[in-house]
Coordinates of C-alpha atoms in Angstrom, one line a residue:
X1 CA -31.7 8.3 -15.3
X2 CA -28.3 6.5 -15.2
X3 CA -25.6 7.9 -12.9
X4 CA -21.9 7.5 -13.3
X5 CA -18.8 9.0 -14.7
X6 CA -16.8 8.3 -17.9
X7 CA -13.1 8.1 -17.2
X8 CA -10.6 8.4 -20.0
X9 CA -8.0 5.6 -20.2
X10 CA -4.8 7.6 -20.2
X11 CA -1.2 6.1 -20.2
X12 CA -0.9 6.3 -16.5
X13 CA -4.1 4.3 -15.9
X14 CA -3.1 1.8 -18.6
X15 CA 0.2 1.1 -16.9
X16 CA -1.5 0.8 -13.5
X17 CA -3.9 -1.7 -15.1
X18 CA -1.1 -3.7 -16.5
X19 CA 0.6 -3.9 -13.1
X20 CA -2.6 -5.0 -11.5
X21 CA -3.0 -7.7 -14.1
X22 CA 0.4 -9.1 -13.4
X23 CA 0.1 -8.9 -9.6
X24 CA -3.4 -10.4 -9.4
X25 CA -3.3 -12.6 -12.5
X26 CA -6.3 -10.8 -13.9
X27 CA -7.3 -10.4 -17.6
X28 CA -6.5 -6.9 -18.9
X29 CA -10.0 -5.6 -19.1
X30 CA -10.8 -6.5 -15.5
X31 CA -7.5 -5.1 -14.3
X32 CA -8.2 -1.8 -16.0
X33 CA -11.6 -1.7 -14.3
X34 CA -10.0 -2.5 -10.9
X35 CA -7.2 0.2 -11.4
X36 CA -9.8 2.8 -12.4
X37 CA -11.9 2.1 -9.4
X38 CA -8.9 2.4 -7.1
X39 CA -7.8 5.7 -8.7
X40 CA -11.3 7.1 -8.2
X41 CA -11.8 5.7 -4.7
X42 CA -14.9 3.8 -6.0
X43 CA -16.4 0.4 -5.2
X44 CA -17.0 -2.0 -8.1
X45 CA -20.2 -4.1 -7.8
X46 CA -20.4 -7.2 -9.9

């Protein structure tokens, strides 16, 4: 059975993702993943 959480993309998280994209020169999708992981204290495995 899969384990995980579904996190809503709210305006605050969207803005944080945009800031991360500019700071780290990341594409928007990756920056949103990164910002979400930071906000949840999670580790992203790729």
